[in-house]
Coordinates of C-alpha atoms and ligand atoms in Angstrom, one line a residue:
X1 CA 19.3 18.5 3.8
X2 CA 15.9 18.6 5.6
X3 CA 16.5 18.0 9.7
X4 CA 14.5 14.5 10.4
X5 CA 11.5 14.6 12.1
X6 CA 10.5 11.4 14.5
X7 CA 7.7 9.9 12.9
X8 CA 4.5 10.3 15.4
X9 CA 0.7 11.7 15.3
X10 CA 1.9 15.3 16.8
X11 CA 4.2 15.6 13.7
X12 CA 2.2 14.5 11.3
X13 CA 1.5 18.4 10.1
X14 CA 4.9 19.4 9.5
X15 CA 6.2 15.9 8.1
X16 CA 3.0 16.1 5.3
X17 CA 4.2 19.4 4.0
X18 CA 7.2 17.3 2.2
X19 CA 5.3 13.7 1.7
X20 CA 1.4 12.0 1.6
X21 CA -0.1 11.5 5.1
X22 CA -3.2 10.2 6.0
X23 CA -5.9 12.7 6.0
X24 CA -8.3 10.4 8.3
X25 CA -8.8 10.4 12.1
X26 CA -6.7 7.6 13.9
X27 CA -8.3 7.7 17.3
X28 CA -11.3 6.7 19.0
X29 CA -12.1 4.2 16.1
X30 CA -12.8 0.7 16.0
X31 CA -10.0 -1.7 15.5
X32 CA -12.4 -4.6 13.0
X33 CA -9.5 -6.3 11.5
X34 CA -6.7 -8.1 13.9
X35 CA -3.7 -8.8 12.0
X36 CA -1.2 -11.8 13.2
X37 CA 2.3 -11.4 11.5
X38 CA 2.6 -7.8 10.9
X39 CA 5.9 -7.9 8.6
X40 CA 6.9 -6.2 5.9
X41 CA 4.6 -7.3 3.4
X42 CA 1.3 -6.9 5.4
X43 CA 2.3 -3.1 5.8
X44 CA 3.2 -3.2 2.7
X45 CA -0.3 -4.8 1.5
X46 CA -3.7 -5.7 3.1
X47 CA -2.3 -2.6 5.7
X48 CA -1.7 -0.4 2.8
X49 CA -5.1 -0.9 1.6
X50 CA -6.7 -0.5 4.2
X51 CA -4.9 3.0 4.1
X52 CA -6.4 3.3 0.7
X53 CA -9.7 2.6 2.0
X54 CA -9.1 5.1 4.9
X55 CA -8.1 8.0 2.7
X56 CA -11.6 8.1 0.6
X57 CA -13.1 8.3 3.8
X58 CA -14.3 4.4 4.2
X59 CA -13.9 1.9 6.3
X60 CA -13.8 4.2 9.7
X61 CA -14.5 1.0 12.2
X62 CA -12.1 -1.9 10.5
X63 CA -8.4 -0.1 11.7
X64 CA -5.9 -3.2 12.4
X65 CA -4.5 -3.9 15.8
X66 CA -1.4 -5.7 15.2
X67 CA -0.7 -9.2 16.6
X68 CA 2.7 -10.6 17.8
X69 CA 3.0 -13.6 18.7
X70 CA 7.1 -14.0 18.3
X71 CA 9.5 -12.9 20.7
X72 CA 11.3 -11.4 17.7
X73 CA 8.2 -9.1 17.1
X74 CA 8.9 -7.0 20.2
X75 CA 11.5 -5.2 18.1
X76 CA 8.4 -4.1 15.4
X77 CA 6.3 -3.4 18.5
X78 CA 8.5 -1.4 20.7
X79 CA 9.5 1.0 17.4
X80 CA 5.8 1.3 16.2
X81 CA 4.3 2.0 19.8
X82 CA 6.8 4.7 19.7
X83 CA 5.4 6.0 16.6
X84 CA 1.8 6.1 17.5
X85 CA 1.9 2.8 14.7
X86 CA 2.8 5.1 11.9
X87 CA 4.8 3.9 9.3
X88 CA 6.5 5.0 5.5
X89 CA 5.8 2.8 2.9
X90 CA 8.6 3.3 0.2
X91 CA 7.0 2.7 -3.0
X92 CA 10.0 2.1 -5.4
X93 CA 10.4 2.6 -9.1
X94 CA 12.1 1.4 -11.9
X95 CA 13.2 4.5 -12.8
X96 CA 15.1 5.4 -9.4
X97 CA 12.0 7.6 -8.3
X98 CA 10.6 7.0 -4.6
X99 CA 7.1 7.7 -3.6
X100 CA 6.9 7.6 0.5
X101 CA 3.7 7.6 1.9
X102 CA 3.0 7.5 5.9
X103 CA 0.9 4.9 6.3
X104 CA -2.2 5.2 9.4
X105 CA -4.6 1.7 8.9
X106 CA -2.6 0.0 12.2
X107 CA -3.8 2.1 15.3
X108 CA -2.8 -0.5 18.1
X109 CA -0.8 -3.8 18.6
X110 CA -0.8 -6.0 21.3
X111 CA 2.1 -8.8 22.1
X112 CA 1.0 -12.6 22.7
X113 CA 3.7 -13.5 24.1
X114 CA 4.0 -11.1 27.7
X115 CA 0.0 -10.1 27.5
X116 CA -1.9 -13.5 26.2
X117 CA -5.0 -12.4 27.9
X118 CA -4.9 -8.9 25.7
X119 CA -4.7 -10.9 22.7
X120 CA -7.3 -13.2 23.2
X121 CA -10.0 -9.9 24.7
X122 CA -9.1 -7.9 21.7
X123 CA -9.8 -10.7 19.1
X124 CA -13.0 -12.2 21.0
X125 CA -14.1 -8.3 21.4
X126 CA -17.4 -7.5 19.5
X127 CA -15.5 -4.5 17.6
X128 CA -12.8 -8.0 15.8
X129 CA -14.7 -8.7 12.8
X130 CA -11.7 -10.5 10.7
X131 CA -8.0 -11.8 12.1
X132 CA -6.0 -12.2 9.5
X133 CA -2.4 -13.9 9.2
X134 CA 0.8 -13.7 7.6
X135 CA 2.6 -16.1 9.8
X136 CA 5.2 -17.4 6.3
X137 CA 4.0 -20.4 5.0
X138 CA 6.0 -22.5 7.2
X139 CA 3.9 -20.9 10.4
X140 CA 0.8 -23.4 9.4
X141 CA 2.4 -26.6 11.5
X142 CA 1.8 -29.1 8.8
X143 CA 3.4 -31.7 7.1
X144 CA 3.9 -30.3 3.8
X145 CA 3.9 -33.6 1.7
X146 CA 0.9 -35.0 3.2
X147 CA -0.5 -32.0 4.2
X148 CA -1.7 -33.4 7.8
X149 CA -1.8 -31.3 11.1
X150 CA 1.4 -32.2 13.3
X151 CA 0.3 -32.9 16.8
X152 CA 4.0 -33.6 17.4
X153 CA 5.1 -30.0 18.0
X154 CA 5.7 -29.6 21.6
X155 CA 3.5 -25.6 21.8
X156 CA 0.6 -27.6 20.4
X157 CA 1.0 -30.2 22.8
X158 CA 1.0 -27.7 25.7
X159 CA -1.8 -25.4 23.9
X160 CA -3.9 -28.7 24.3
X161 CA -3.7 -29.8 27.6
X162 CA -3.5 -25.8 28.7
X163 CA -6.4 -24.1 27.0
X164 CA -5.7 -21.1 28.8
X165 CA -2.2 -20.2 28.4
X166 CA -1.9 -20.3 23.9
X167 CA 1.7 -20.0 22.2
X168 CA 0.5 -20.6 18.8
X169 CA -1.8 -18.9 16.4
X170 CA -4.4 -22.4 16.7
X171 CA -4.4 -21.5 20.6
X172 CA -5.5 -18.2 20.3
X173 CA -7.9 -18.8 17.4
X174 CA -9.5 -21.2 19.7
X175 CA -9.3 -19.2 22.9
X176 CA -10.5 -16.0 21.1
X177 CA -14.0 -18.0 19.0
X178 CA -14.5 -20.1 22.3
X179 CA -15.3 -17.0 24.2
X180 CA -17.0 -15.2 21.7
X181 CA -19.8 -18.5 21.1
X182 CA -20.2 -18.4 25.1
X183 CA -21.0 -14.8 24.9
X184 CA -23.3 -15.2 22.1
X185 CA -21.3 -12.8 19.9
X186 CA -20.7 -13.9 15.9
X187 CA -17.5 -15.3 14.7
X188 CA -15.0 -13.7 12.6
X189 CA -13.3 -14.2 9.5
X190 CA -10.4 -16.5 9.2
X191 CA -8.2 -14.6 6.4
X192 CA -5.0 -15.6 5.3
X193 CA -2.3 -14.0 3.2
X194 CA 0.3 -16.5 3.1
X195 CA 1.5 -18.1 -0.4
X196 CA 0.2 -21.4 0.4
X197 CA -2.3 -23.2 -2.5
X198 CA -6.0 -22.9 -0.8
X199 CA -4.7 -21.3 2.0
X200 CA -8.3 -20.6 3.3
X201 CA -8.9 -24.4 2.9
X202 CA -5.7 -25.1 4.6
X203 CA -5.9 -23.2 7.7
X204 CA -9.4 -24.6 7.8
X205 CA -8.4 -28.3 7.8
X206 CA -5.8 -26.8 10.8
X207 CA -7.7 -25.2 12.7
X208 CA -10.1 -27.8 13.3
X209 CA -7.7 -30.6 13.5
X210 CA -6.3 -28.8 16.1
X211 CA -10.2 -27.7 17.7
X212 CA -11.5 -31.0 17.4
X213 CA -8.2 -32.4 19.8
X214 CA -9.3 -29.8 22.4
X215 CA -13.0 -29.3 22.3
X216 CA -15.5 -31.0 20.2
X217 CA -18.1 -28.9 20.7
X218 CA -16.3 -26.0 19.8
X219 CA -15.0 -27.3 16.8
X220 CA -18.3 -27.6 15.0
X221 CA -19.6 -24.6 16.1
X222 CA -16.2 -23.4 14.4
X223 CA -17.0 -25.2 11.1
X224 CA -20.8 -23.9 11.0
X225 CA -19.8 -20.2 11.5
X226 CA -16.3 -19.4 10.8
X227 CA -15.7 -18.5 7.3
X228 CA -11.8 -19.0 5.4
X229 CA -11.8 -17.1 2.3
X230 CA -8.7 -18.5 0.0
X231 CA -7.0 -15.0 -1.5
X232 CA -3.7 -14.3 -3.6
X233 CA -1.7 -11.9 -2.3
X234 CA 1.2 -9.9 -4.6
X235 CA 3.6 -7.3 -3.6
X236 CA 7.1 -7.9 -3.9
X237 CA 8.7 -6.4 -0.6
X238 CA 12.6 -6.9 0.2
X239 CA 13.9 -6.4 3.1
X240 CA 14.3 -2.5 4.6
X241 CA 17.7 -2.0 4.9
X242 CA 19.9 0.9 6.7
X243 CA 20.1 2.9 3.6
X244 CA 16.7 3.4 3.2
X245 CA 16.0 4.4 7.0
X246 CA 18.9 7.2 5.7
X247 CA 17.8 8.2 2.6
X248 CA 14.0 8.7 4.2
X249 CA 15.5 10.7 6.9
X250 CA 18.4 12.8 4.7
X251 CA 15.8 13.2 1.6
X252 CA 12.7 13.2 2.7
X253 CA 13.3 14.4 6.4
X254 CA 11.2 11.6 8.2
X255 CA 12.7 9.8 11.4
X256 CA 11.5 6.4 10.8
X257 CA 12.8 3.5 12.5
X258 CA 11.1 0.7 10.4
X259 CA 9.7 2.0 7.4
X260 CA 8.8 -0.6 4.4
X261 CA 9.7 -0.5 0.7
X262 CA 8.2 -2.0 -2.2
X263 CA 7.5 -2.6 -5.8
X264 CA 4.2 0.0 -7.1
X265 CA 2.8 -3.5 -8.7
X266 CA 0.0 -4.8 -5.9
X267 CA -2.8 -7.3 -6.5
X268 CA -5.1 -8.9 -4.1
X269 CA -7.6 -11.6 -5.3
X270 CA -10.0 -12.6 -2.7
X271 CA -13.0 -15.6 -2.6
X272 CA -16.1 -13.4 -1.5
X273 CA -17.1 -15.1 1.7
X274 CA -16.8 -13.6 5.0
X275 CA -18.9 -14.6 8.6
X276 CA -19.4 -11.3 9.6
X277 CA -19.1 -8.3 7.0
X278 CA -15.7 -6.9 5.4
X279 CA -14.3 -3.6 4.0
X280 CA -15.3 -2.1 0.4
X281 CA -11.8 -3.2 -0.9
X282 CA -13.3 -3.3 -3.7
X283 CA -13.0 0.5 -4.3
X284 CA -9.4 0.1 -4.2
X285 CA -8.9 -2.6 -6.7
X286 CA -8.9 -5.8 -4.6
X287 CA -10.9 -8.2 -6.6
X288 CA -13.3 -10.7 -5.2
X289 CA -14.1 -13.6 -7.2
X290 CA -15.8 -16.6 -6.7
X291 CA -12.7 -19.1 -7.3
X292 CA -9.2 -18.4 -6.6
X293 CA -7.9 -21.3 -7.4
X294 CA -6.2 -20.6 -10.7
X295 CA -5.0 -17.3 -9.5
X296 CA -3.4 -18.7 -6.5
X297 CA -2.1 -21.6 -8.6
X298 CA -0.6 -19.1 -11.4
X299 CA 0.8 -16.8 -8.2
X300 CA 3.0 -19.2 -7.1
X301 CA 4.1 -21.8 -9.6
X302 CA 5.3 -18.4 -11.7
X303 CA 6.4 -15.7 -9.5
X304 CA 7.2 -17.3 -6.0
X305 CA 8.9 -20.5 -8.1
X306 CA 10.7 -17.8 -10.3
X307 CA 11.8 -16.1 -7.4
X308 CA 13.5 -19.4 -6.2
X309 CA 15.0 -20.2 -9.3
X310 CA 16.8 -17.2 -9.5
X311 CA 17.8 -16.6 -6.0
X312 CA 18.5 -20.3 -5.5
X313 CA 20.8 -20.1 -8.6
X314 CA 21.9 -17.1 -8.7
X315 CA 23.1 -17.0 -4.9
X316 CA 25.5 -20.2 -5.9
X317 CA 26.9 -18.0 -8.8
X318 CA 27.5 -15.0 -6.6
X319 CA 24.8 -12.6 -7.6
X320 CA 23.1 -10.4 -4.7
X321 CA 19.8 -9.5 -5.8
X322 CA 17.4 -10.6 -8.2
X323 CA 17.3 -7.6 -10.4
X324 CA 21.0 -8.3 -11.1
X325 CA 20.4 -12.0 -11.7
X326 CA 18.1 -10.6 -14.3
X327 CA 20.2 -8.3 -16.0
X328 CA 22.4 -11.3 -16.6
X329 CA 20.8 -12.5 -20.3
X330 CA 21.5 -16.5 -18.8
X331 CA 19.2 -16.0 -16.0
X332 CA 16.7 -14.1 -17.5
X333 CA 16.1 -16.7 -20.6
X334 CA 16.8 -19.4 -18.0
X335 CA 13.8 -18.2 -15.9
X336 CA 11.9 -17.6 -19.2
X337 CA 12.3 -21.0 -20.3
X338 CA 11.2 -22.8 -17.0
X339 CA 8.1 -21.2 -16.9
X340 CA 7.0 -21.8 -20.8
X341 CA 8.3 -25.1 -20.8
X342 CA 7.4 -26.2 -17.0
X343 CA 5.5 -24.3 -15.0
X344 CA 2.7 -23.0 -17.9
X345 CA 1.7 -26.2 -19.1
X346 CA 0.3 -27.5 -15.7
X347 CA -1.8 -24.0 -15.0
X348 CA -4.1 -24.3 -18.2
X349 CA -6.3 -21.9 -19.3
X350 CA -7.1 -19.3 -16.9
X351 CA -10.1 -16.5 -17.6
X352 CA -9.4 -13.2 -18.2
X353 CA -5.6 -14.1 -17.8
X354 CA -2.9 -13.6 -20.8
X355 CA -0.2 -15.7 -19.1
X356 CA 2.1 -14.8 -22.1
X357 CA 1.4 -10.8 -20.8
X358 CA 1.5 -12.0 -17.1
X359 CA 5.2 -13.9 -17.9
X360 CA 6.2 -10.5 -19.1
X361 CA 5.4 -8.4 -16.4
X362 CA 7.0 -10.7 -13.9
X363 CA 10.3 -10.4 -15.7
X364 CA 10.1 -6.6 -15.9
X365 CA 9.3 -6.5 -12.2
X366 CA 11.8 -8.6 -11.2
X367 CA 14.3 -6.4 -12.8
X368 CA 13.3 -3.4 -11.4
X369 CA 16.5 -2.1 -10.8
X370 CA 15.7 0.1 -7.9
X371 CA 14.3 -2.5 -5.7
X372 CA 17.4 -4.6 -5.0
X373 CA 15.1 -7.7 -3.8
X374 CA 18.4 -9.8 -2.0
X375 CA 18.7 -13.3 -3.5
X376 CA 19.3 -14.1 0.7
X377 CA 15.6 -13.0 1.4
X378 CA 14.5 -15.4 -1.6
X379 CA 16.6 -17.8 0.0
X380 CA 15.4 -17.6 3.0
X381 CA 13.0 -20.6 4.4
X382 CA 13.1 -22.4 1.6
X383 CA 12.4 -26.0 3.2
X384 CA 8.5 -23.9 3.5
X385 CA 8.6 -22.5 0.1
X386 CA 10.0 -25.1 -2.6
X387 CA 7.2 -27.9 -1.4
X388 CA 5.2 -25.6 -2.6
X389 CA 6.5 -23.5 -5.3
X390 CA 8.3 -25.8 -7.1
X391 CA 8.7 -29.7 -6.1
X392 CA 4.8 -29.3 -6.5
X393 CA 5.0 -28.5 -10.6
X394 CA 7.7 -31.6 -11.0
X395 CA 5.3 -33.8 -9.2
X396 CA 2.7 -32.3 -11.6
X397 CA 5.5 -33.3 -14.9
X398 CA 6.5 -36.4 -14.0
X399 CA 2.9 -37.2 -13.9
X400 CA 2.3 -35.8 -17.2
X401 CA 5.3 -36.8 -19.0
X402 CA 6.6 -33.0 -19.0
X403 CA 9.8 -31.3 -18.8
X404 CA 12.0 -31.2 -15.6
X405 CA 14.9 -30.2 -16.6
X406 CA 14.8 -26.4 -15.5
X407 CA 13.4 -27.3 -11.9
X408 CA 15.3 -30.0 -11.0
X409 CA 19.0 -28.3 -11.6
X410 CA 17.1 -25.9 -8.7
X411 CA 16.8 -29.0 -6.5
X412 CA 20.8 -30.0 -6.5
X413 CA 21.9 -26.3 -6.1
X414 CA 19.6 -26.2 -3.0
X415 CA 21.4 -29.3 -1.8
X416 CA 24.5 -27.5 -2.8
X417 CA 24.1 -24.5 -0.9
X418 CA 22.6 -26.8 1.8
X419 CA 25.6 -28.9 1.9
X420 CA 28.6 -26.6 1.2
X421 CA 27.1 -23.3 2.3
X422 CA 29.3 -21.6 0.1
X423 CA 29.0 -20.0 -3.4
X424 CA 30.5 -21.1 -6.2
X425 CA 33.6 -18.4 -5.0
X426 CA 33.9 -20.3 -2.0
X427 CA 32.3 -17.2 0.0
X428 CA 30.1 -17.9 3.4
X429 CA 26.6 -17.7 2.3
X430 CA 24.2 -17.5 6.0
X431 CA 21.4 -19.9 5.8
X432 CA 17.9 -18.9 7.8
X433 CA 15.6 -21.7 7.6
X434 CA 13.5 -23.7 10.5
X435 CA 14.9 -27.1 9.0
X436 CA 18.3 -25.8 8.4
X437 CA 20.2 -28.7 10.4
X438 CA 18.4 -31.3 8.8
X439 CA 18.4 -29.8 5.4
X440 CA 22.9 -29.9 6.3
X441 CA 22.6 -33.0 7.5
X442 CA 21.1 -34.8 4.7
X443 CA 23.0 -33.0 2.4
X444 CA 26.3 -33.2 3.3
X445 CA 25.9 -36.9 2.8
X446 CA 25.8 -36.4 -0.9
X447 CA 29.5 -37.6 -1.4
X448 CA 28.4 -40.8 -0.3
X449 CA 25.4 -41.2 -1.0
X450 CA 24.2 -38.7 -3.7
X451 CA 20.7 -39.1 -3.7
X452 CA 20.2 -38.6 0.5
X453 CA 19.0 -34.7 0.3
X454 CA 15.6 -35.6 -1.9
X455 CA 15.3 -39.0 0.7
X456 CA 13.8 -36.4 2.9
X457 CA 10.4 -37.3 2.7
X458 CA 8.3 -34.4 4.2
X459 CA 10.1 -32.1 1.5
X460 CA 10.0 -34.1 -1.6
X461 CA 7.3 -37.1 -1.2
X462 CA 8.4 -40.1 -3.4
X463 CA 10.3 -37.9 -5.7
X464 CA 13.5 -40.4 -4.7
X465 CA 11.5 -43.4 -6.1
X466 CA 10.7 -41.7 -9.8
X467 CA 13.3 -43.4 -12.3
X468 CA 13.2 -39.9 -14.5
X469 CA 14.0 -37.7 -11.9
X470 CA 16.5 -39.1 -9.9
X471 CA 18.3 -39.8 -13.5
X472 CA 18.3 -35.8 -14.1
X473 CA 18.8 -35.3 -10.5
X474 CA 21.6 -37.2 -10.0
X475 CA 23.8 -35.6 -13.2
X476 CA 22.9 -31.8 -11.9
X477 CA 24.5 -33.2 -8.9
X478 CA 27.3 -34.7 -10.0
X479 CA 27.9 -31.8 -12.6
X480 CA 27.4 -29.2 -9.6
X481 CA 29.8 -30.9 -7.2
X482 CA 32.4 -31.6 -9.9
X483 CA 32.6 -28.1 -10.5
X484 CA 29.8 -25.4 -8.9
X485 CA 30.0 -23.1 -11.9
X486 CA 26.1 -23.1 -12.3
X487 CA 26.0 -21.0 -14.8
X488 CA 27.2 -23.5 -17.2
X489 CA 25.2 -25.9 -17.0
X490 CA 22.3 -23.0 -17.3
X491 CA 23.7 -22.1 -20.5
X492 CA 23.5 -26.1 -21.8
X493 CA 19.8 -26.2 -21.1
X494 CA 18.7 -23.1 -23.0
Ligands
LIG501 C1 9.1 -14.5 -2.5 C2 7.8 -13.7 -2.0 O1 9.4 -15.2 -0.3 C3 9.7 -15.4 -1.5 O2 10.4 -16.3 -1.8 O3 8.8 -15.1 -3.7 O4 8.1 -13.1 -0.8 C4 7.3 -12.7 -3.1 O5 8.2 -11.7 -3.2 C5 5.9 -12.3 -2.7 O6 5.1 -13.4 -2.6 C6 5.4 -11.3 -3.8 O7 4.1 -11.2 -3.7

């Protein structure tokens, strides 16, 4: 057993004669990109290839200063300041072997929420080419069934009337481009990472929804010059959990306090259009297309809806993670059978895609044994996620006459586990989501009135008026509270 070594600059000699380190020079450089929502996936990601980028000897002026604008990011802050904003990325695979690699692409971060005024310099500063965002796809403040801007939130309200004192990403975007058109400096690139459909498009509509409430002016100069590129991100990364702060320390001898794992699969697809240059990702494998669209569309309707079939199920049956939901044959031809029958009808052709070969590689990587993905993290938020991942493709079916089945016994386990918080055990299962309350409160008035959960309109549209769904819906409910034994009912459907 190798003595740990804190992770910092000064020790990055010794710790590299065990593990990768980055071979590049960290200081005096030019922080281009400014990254808000520096979690586990963008360290993960866009930050690890960056690193990439970094090792060949490229991109020398586009380091990331990280962007917190959550209290709850102080905790990320305070342990990466400490590390000179070092990391280990935990590369894990499916044959038990680790690969750790320090990461070195994030050589500063800055905290919205005690130093506004830093936040708002370092993005308007002429260095800030791109600021890009991984807020969740719940951090966009829209309505997610009709997709409009909500002026209702009370930070919006204050970021409006207060153009000087921002709380939310829309008042520092704004803050940060207004100075930088009165100091005759170009605007940067808008780039998002979230899985949201057109996410460029999205946060464009936001944006200057939100600009054009403020300051008109600014607003079109922010829709002549500001560029939004859509992109599809992929990297599956669970939470970090104490074991692997151990194992990196006992195995590999590295005192990290935060380090990341993940899955060795990546992909990046990104629409080529950018205000004001961007790095060669390129010459790590990030490809740049014209049209997202289909990617984006295949991204989540497969892999993000997966993910919340499984987890949504499988937490009700009393599995942990999603590797061993599937290692359990009923969950894996389950999964298998909602995206042939559901989810790949409505995505079409798309070029240069085998979706039969793409199916394939989702189910081997979400049985990678060594990641351990927790159904909880899958779990997690899903008022933000299903609108999107999944209520999206029944919309799609109902409209084309197609199968529902598969989705929509998702649905009424979701109001389950809303309602009853329980698994089908009768163990406490935690619930973290923004809309938590209301998702209880609707559901628990299933008893009496079992089709209130899908009456909340700003998750599920209409859905409550469709004849053919609430039919289905209503017998997955009725089966579910009769007796929560999921997996039954799985095993009737396939
Ligand atoms: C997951 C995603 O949050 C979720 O429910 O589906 O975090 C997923 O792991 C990533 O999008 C993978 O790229």
């Amino acid at each position: 057993m190798k003595h740990p070594v804190q992770l910092n600059q000064d020790n990055l000699l010794e710790i590299g004669n065990g593990i990768f380190v980055p071979n590049y020079i960290r200081t005096g450089n030019k922080t281009g990109i400014v990254h808000i929502g520096v979690g586990g996936f963008h360290r993960a990601h866009q930050a690890y290839y960056l690193h990439k980028l970094r090792q060949l000897g490229e991109a020398t002026d586009w380091n990331i200063c990280g962007i917190g604008l959550r209290k709850a990011d102080r905790k990320l802050y305070d342990v990466l300041k400490k590390q000179d904003h070092l990391y280990t990325l935990m590369v894990k695979h499916p044959n038990g072997n680790v690969e750790p690699e320090i990461i070195g692409s994030i050589i500063d971060f800055e905290m919205g929420t005690t130093h506004p005024e830093s936040v708002i310099a370092r993005m308007a500063n002429a260095d800030t080419r791109i600021v890009s965002l991984t807020i969740t796809e719940g951090g966009y403040n829209f309505n997610p069934t009709t997709g409009d801007f909500n002026f209702d939130n009370p930070n919006i309200q204050h970021e409006l009337k207060n153009p000087q004192d921002p709380r939310t990403v829309y008042g520092f975007l704004t803050a940060a481009l207004k100075r930088r058109r009165d100091e005759g400096l170009s605007a940067f690139t808008i780039l998002i990472c979230d899985n949201i459909e057109h996410n460029g498009d999205m946060a464009r509509k936001m944006l200057l929804a939100f600009a054009e409430a403020q300051d008109l002016e600014l607003a079109k100069w922010i829709a002549e010059e500001v560029c939004f590129p859509n992109s599809m991100v992929d990297r599956i990364t669970p939470v970090t959990t104490k074991a692997d702060i151990e194992i990196l320390a006992q195995t590999y001898g590295v005192k990290d306090e935060w380090p990341v794992t993940c899955e060795p699969y990546i992909q990046w697809v990104v629409e080529d259009k950018f205000s004001n240059g961007r790095p060669e990702f390129e010459k790590v494998g990030v490809q740049f297309v014209n049209d997202v669209g289909p990617y984006e569309k295949m991204k989540l309707r497969l892999l993000n809806a997966g993910h919340s079939v499984l987890g949504l199920l499988g937490i009700i049956h009393g599995h942990t993670t999603i590797n061993e939901c599937i290692e359990d044959k009923s969950f894996a031809i389950y999964l298998r059978a909602f995206m042939d029958e559901e989810a790949t009808p409505i995505l079409g052709d798309i070029e240069g895609i085998n979706l039969e070969d793409y199916k394939d590689s989702l189910l081997e990587r979400f049985g990678n044994p060594n990641i351990k993905d927790s159904v909880g993290r899958i779990c997690m938020e899903s008022s933000a996620k299903l609108p999107k991942f999944l209520i999206a493709t029944i919309h799609d079916n109902l409209a084309r006459g197609g199968s529902i089945k598969f989705a929509t016994l998702v649905i009424a386990a979701w109001c389950y586990y809303s309602d009853k918080r329980m698994d089908r055990h009768g163990h406490t299962i935690e619930i973290i989501d923004a809309m938590n309350t209301e998702l209880h409160k609707a559901a628990e008035k299933t008893q009496t009135d079992p089709l209130a959960f899908i009456r909340q309109e700003s998750l599920f549209g209409n859905l409550v008026l469709n004849e053919r769904f609430t039919k289905r819906y209503l017998k997955a409910i009725q089966q579910i509270y009769t007796n929560p034994n999921i997996k039954k009912y799985m095993l009737e459907m396939i």
